[in-house]
XYZ file of C-alpha atoms in Angstrom:
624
model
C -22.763 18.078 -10.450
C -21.895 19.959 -14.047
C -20.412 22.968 -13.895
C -22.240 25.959 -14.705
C -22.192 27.586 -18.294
C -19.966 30.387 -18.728
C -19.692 32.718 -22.030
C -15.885 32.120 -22.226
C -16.956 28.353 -22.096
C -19.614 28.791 -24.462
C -16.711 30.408 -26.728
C -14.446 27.485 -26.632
C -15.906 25.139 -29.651
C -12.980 24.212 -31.497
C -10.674 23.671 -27.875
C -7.576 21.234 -28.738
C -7.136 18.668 -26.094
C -3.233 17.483 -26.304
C -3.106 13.761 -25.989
C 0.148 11.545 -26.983
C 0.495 10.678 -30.227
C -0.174 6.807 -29.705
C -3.082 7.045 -27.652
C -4.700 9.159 -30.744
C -3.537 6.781 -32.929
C -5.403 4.108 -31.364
C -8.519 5.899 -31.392
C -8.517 7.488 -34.142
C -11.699 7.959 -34.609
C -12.424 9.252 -31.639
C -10.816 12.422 -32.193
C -13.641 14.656 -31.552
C -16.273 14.833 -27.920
C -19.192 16.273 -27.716
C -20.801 17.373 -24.565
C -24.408 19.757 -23.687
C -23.943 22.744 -22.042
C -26.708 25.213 -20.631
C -28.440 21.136 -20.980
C -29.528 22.175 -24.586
C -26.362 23.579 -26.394
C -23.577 20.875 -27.783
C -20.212 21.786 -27.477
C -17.387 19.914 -29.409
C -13.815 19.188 -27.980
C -11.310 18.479 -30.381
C -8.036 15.854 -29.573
C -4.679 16.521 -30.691
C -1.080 15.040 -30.238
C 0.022 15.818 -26.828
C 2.964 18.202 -26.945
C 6.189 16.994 -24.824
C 6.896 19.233 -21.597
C 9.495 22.027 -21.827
C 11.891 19.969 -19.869
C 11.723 17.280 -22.047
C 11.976 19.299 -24.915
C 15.178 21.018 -23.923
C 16.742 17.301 -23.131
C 15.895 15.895 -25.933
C 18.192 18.960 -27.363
C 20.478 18.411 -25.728
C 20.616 14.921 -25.880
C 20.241 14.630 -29.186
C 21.959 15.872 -32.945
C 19.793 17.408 -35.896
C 16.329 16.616 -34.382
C 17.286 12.858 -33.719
C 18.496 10.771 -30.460
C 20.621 8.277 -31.703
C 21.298 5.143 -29.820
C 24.894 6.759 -27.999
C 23.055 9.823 -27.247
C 20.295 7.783 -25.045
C 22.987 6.088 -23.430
C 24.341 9.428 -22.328
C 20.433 10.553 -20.896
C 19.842 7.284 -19.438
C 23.437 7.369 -17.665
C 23.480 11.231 -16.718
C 19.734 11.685 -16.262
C 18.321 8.585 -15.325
C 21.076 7.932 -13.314
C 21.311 4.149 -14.316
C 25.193 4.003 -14.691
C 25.166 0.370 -15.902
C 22.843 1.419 -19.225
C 24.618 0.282 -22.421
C 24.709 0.841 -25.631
C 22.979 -1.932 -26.583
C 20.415 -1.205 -23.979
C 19.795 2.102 -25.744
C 19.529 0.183 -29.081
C 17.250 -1.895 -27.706
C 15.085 0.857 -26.780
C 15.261 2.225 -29.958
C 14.594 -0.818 -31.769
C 11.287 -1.121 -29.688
C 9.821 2.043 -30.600
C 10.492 1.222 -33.849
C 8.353 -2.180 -33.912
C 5.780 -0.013 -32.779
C 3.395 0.513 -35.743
C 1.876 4.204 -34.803
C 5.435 5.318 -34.902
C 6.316 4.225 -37.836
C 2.999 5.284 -39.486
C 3.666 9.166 -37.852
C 7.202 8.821 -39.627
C 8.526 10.048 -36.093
C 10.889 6.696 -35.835
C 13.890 6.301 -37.907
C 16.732 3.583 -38.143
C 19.382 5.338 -36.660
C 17.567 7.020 -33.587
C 14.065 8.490 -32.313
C 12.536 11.760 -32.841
C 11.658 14.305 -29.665
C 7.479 12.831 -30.152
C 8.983 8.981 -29.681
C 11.309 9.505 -27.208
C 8.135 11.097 -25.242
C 6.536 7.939 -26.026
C 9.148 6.056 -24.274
C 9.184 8.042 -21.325
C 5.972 7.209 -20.809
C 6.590 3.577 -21.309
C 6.046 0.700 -18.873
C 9.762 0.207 -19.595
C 10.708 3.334 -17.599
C 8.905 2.644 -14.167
C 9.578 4.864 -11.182
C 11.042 1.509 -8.743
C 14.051 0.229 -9.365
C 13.787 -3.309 -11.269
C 16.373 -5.146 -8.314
C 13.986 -7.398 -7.474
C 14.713 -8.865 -3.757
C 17.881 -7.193 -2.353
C 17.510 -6.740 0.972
C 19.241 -9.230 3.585
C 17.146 -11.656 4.540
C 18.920 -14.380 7.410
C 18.488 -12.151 9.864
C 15.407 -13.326 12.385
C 12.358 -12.628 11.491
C 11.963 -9.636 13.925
C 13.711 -7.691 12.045
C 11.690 -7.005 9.072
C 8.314 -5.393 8.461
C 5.509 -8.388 7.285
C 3.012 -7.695 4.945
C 0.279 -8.558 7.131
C -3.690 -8.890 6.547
C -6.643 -8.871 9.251
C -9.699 -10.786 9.738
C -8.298 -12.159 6.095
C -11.289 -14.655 5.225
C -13.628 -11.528 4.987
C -14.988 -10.350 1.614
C -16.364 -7.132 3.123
C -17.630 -5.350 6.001
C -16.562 -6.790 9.708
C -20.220 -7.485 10.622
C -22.335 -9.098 8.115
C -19.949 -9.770 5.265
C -19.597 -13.361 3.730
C -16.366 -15.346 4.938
C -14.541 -17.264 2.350
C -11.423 -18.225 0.728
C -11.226 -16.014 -2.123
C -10.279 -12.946 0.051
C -7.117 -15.166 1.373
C -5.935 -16.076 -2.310
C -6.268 -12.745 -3.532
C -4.081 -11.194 -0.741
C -1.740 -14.197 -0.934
C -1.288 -13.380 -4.932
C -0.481 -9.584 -4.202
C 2.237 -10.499 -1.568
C 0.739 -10.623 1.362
C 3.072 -12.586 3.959
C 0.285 -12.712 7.446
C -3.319 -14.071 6.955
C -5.457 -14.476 9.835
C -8.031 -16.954 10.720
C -10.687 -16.546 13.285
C -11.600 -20.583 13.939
C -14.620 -21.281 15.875
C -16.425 -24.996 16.366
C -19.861 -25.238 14.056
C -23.325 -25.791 14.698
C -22.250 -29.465 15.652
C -19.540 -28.661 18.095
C -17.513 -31.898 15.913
C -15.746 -29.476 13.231
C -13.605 -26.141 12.943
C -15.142 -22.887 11.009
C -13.694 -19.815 9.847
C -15.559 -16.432 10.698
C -15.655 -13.673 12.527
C -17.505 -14.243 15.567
C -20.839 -13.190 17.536
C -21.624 -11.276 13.819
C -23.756 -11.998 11.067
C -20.764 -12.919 9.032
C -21.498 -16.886 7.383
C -18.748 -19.188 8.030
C -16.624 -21.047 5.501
C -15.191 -24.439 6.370
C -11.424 -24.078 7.537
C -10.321 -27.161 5.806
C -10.927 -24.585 2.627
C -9.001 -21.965 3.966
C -5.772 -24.135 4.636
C -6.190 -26.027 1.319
C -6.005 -22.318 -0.445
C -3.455 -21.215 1.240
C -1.151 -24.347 0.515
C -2.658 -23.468 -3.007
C -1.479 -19.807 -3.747
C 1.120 -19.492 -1.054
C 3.983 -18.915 -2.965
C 2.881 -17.592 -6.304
C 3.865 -13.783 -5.332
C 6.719 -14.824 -3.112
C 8.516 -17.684 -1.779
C 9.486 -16.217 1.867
C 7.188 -17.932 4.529
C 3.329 -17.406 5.289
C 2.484 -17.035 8.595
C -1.153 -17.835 9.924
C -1.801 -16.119 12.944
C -5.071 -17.925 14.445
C -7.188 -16.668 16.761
C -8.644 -19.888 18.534
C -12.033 -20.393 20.284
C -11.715 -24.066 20.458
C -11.950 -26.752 23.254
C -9.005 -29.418 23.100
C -10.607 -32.069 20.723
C -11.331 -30.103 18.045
C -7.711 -28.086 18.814
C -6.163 -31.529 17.804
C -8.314 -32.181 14.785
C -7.004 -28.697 13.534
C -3.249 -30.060 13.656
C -4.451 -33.370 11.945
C -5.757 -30.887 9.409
C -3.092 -28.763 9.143
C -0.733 -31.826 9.411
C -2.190 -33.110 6.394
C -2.474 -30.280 4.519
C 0.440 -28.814 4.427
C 2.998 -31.909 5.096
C 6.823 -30.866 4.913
C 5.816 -27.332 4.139
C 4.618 -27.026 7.554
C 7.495 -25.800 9.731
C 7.145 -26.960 13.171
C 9.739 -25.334 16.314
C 12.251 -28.071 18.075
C 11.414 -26.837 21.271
C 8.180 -25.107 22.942
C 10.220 -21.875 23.150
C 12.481 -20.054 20.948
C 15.462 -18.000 21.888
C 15.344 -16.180 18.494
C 13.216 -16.605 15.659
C 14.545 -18.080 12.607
C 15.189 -16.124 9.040
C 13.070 -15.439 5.931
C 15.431 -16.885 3.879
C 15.862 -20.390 6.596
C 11.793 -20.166 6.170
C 11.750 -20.261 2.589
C 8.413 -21.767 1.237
C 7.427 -22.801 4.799
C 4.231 -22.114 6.639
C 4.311 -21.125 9.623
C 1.696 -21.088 12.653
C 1.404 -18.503 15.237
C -1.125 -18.185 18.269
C -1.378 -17.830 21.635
C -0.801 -21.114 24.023
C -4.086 -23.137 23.574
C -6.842 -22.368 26.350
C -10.501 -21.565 26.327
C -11.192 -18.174 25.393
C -13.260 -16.075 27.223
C -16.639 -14.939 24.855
C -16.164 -12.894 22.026
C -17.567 -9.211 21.762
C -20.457 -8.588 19.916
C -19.605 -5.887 17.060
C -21.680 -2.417 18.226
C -21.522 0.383 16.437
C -20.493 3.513 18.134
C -22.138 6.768 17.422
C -19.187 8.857 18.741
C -16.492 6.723 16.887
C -15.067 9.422 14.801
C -14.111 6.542 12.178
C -17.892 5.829 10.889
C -20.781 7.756 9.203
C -19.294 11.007 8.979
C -17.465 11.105 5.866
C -17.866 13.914 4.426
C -16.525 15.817 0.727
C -13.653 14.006 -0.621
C -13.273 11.263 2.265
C -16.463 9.836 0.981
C -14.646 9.053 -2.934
C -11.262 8.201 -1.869
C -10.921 7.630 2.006
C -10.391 9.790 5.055
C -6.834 11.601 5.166
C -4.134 9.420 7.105
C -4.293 10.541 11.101
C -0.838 11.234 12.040
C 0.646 10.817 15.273
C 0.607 13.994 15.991
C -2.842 14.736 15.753
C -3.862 12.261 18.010
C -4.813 13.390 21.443
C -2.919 12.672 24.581
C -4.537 9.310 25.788
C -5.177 8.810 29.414
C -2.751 6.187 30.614
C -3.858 5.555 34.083
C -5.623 2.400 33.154
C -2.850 1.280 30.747
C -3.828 -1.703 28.403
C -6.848 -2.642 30.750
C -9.150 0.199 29.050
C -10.599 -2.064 26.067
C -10.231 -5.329 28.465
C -12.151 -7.894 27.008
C -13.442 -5.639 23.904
C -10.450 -6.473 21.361
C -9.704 -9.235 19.702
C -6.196 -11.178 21.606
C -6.483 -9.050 24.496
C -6.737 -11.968 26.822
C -4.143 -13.489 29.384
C -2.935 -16.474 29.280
C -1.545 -17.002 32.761
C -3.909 -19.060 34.009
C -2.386 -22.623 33.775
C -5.532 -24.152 34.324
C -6.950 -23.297 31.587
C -3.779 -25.051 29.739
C -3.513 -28.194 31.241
C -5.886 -29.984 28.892
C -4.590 -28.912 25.692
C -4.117 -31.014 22.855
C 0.111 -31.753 22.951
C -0.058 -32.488 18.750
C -1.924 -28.326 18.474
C 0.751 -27.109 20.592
C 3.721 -28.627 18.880
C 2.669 -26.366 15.408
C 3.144 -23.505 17.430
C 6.193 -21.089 16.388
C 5.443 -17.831 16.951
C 4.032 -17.646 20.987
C 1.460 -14.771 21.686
C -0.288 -13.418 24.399
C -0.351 -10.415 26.923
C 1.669 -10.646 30.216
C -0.788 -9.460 33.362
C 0.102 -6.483 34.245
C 0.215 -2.725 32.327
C 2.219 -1.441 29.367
C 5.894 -1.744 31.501
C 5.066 -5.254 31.821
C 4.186 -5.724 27.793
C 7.735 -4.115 26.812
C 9.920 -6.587 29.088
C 12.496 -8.153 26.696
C 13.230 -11.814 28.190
C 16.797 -12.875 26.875
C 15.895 -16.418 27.140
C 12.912 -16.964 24.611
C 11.099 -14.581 22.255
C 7.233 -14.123 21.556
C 4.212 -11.881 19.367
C 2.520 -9.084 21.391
C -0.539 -7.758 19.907
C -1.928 -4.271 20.396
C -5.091 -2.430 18.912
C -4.813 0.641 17.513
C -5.784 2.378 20.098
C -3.640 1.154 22.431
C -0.183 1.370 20.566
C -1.643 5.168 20.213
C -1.475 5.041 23.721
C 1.590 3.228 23.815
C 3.446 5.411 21.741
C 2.921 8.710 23.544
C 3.966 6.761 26.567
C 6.470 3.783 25.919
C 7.644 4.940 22.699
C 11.344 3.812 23.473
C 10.165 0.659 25.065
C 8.258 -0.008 22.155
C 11.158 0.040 20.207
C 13.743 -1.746 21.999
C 10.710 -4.712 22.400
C 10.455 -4.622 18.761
C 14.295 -5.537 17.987
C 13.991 -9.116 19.685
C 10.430 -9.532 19.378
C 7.485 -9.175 17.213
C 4.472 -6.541 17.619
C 1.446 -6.994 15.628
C -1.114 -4.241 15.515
C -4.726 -4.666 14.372
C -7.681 -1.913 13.472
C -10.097 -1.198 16.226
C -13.008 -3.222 16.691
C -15.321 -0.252 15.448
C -13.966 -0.286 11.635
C -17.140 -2.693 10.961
C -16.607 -0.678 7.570
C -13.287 -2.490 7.041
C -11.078 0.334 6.973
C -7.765 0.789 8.455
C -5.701 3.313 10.397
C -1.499 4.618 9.748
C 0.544 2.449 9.165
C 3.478 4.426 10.118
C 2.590 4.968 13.636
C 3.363 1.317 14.058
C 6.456 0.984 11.520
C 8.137 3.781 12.853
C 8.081 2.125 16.280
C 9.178 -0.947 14.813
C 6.055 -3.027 14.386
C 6.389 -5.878 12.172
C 2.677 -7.111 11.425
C 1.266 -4.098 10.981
C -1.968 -6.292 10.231
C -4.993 -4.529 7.807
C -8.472 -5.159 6.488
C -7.204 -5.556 2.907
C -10.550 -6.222 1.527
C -10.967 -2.207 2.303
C -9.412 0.774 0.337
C -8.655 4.180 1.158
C -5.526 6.047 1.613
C -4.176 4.071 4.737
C -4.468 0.569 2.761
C -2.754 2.851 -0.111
C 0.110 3.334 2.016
C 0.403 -0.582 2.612
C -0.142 -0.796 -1.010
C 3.349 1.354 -1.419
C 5.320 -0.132 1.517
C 5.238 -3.298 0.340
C 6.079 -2.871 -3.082
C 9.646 -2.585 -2.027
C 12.210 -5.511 -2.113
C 10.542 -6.845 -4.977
C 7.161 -6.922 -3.549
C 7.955 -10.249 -1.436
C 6.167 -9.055 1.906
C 9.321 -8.560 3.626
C 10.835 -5.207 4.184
C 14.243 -5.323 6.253
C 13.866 -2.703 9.050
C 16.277 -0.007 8.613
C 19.066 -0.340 11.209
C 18.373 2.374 13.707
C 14.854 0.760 14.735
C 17.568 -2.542 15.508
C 20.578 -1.383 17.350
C 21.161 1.032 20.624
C 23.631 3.557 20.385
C 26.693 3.588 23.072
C 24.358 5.220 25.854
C 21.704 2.284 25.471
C 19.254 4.415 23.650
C 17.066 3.767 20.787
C 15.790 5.272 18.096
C 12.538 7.665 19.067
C 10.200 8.719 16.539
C 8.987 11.832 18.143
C 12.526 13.893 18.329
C 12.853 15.870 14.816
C 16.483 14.555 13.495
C 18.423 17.028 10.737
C 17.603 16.653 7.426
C 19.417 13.955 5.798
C 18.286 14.468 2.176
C 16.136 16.664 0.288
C 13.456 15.074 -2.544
C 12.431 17.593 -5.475
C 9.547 16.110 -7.503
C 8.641 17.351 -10.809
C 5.021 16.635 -11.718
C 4.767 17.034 -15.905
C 1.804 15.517 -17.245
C -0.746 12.959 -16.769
C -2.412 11.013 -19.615
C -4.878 7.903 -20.232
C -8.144 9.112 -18.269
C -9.539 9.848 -22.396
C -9.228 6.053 -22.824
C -10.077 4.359 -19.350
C -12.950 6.636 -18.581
C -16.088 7.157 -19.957
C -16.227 10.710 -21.650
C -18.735 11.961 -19.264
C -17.735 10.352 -15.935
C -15.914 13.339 -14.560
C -18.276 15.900 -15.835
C -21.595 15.672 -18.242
C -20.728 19.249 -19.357
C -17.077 19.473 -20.308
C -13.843 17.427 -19.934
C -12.206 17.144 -16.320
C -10.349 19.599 -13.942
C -7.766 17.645 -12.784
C -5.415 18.655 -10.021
C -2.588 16.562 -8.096
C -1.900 16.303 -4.719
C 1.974 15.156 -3.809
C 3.379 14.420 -0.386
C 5.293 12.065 2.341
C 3.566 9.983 4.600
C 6.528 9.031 7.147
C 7.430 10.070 10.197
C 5.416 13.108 11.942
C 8.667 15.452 10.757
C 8.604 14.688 7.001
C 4.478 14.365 6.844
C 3.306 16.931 4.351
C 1.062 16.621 1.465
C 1.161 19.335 -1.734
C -1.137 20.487 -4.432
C -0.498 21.714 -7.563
C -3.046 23.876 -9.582
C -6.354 23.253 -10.970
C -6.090 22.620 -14.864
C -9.650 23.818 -16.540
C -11.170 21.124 -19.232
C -7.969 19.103 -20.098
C -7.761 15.433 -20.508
C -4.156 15.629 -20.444
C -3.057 18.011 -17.443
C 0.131 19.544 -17.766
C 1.057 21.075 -14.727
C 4.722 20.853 -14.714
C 4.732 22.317 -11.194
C 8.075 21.342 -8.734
C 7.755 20.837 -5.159
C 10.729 19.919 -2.745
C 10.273 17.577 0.376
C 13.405 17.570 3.241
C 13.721 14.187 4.513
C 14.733 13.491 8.263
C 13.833 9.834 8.156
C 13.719 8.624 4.048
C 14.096 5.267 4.967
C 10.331 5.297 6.255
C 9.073 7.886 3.836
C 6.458 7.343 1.198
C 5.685 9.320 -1.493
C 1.920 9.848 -2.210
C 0.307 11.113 -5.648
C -3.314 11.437 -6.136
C -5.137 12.797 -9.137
C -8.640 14.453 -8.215
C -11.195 16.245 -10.558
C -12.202 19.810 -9.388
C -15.792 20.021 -8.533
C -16.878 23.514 -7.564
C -20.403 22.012 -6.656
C -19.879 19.293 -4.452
C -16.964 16.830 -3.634
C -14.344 16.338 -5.888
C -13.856 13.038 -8.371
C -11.191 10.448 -7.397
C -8.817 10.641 -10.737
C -6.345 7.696 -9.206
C -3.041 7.016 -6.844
C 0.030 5.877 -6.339
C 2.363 5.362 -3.568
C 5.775 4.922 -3.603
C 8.616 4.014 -1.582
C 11.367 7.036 -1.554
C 14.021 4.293 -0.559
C 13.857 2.643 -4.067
C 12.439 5.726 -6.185
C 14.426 5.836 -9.372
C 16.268 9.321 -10.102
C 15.247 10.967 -13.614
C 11.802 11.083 -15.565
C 10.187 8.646 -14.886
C 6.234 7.213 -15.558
C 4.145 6.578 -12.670
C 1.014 4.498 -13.131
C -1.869 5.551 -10.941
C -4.324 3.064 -9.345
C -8.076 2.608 -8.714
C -9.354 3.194 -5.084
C -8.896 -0.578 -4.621
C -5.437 -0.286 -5.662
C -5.896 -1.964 -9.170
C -3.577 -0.358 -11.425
C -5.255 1.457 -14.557
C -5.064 0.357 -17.854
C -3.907 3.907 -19.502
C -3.698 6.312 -16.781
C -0.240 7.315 -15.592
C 2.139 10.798 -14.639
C 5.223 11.618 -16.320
C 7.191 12.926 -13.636
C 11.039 13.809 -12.437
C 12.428 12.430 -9.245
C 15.939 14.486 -7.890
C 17.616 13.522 -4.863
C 19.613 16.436 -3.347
């Protein structure tokens, strides 16, 4: 809704809107807006160069020698700033040297041979050359077994919307595939025929796409975004013939890139690195299935139809651990019974004993559910290893119950966790309830958005995006008295973040003048904060800027960190609405373990998570 007319805002005709210099360059003539107000009146905004923060400003003084940073002087900011100690002098030349192939510098005679004035080194600041990850593309260890990283993991990954009525089809797989993810899951299910295998998700309204598709994709665009394996996790509703016509088909497919166990059950799983471009099937032991639930929506599920303000533009906020309610754990893992997806046993040998040998051999990760409650889900067996999956709702209850046995399952073995069968809207739940415990396949509807897929988003884009994450190494080893690490006891502060938030710019140029308000340009506000453990979960805000297309809030906030190797940090841009809810303006989420010290550019995505064109934050990251 448009903001009601004011006399001061009446009074504001010639207002100068500060924009960076090549942005205005670009578009130069769009230097002036107009806009109605009082729906009769026009009222013209005016764009000017955007002015650098004071910060800046004063480094650029002091990093600098008669107006001018000269290529040793940016050496010196990029080293004692920046904090990258390896920067050169001929790294600082080089970065000089760009600026000055760009032509709106050189037209604004702010470039010169032997440095950069305070308006270009602004420019590069807020460069795609000064990104707020560190460039170290995949550093983490990776021969250690699989269970010992975090796996960028998808859910019901044929879907190209909703859970219930949704088409299925390949182009959801090859899209997660090409942003990294490392887990895609098939639902297979025979066809009208009963003599071929199907993709979809079943007992909905979703239409199937041949699985012969799906597996030809995914040998495809498996290892475009990353060359560490692809696990398929497949949930089966097959009888034994057409069980053996998917391992001819999967066979063929994928030939030597198919990695296939030496023996029916492993001691330990194998590496990342041992699994490099391999493919890799898990499941649980091949039996019938009981039948699949039927998708009902529930009135009282506090997940659906009752967004409400903001949640409704950008996603509810992320549930914490701590706000969840203290389950009732008298039924254990028997409450959903045959509601969830997996949550079957598989102890019934009869129902094994005419499975197709070939579909068993492709089997390397082993899941199912031991009978029994949660005590008998945590036993580690030293002899073989094997996937557990839990909904939601029950690692919720799991958690407030088994916390520690969660954990010390999680070092040998791997947990997956999927979203509750009620998210027929496709959205997901925290992550970090899961990770913090451990969890490897944290698995999500990634054809959703909203600030929990955001937070997947930002996990993963560590270790050089390659969908594996080592786990830090208190969620793998036991301390002297046998006890593991438990998310739920606040630990000291081991470090302290301080976060500068400067400026924001690029909204003019990816955003139709009007979108944010018909009347005026935006009121744009940030929010900043850690998703991570429930000690270090906070989110800020800074204040509302009034009709500014370039915000600059330079506001600090300061977040202690008990856990920082779990910790994301979250930044959202909203538009101020006094009317109704506020306007998404973008986010970004980051991991704090590779955060780059210094000022750094942060480019803000789309509710989808698809990275803006122009819109980004100039902002300081300090580690004290």
């Amino acid at each position: 809704m448009p903001k009601q007319c004011t006399k001061t805002q009446s009074d504001q005709i010639d207002l100068f809107l500060r924009l960076p210099l090549p942005s205005q360059t670009r578009h130069n003539n769009m230097s002036k807006q107009t806009y109605k107000i009082c729906f009769c009146f026009p009222r013209r905004f005016r764009l000017a160069a955007a002015e650098a923060p004071d910060d800046v400003k004063i480094l650029f003084s002091q990093y600098s020698e008669n107006g001018t940073m000269a290529a040793d002087h940016l050496r010196r900011f990029l080293v004692e700033v920046q904090k990258d100690h390896n920067a050169t002098l001929e790294d600082a030349q080089a970065i000089i040297d760009g600026l000055g192939r760009l032509h709106d510098l050189r037209h604004h005679n702010i470039f010169h041979r032997k440095g950069i004035t305070v308006e270009a080194f602004l420019k590069y600041l807020f460069s795609d050359t000064n990104p707020p990850l560190s460039p170290l593309g995949v550093h983490h260890d990776m021969t250690a077994p699989l269970s010992h990283y975090f796996i960028y993991t998808g859910h019901n990954s044929y879907l190209t919307g909703n859970q219930l009525s949704s088409a299925c089809s390949d182009g959801p797989i090859i899209n997660a595939l090409q942003k990294g993810v490392r887990v895609i899951e098939l639902d297979i299910w025979p066809n009208s025929k009963k003599d071929n295998v199907e993709v979809l998700h079943g007992r909905t309204l979703t239409t199937p796409v041949e699985l012969i598709k799906c597996l030809k994709s995914i040998k495809e665009h498996a290892f475009i975004a990353s060359e560490y394996p692809v696990v398929i996790t497949l949930e089966d509703h097959l009888t034994p013939d057409l069980q053996a016509k998917v391992a001819e088909m999967a066979t063929q497919t994928f030939g030597d890139i198919l990695f296939t166990p030496g023996s029916e059950s492993l001691k330990e799983f194998p590496s990342p690195e041992s699994l490099k471009k391999k493919i890799i099937i898990s499941t649980k032991p091949p039996k019938e299935y009981l039948e699949a639930k039927e998708i009902k929506e529930k009135e009282s599920d506090s997940q659906k139809g009752k967004a409400l303000g903001d949640e409704k533009a950008w996603g509810r906020e992320v549930s914490n651990l701590k706000d969840i309610a203290v389950a009732n754990d008298k039924n254990d893992l028997d409450e959903e019974g045959n509601n969830e997806e997996e949550d079957l046993d598989d102890a019934d040998p009869k129902l094994q004993q005419h499975a197709a040998p070939e579909y068993k051999r492709l089997i390397t990760i082993h899941a199912g559910k031991p009978k029994g409650g949660l005590q008998e889900c945590f036993k580690v067996d030293p002899e073989k290893v094997r996937r557990l999956s839990l909904s939601e709702q029950q690692l919720e209850k799991a958690v407030l119950t088994h916390g520690k046995e969660l954990v010390r399952f999680t070092q040998r073995n791997i947990l997956r966790v999927y979203p509750k069968g009620t998210r027929i809207d496709s959205s997901n739940y925290n992550p970090l309830i899961g990770w913090s415990h451990g969890a490897q396949m944290v698995a999500f509807n990634m054809q959703g958005y909203g600030r929990s897929l955001w937070l997947m988003h930002g996990m993963f884009r560590a270790n050089g995006g390659c969908g594996y994450i080592k786990k830090p190494d208190f969620l793998l080893k036991t301390d002297p008295d046998n006890e593991v690490f438990d998310p739920k006891v606040r630990l000291t502060v081991k470090e302290t973040l301080k976060v500068t938030v400067y400026m924001g710019e690029g909204w003019y140029y990816d955003f139709p003048h009007t979108h944010f308000d018909a009347f005026s340009p935006p009121d744009f506000y940030a929010r900043v904060g850690i998703a991570g453990v429930p000690a270090d979960t906070v989110m800020k805000k800074t204040k509302t800027l009034e009709d500014n297309w370039v915000p600059n809030w330079n506001e600090e906030f300061e977040f202690p960190l008990t856990v920082p190797e779990l910790a994301l940090l979250r930044i959202e841009v909203h538009e101020y609405d006094m009317s109704e809810k506020d306007d998404f303006g973008g986010q970004a989420c980051l991991p704090v373990s590779e955060l780059r010290s210094g000022i750094r550019a942060v480019p803000l995505h789309s509710r989808e998570g698809e990275k803006y064109k122009s819109v980004k934050l100039l902002m300081r990251f300090e580690f004290v």
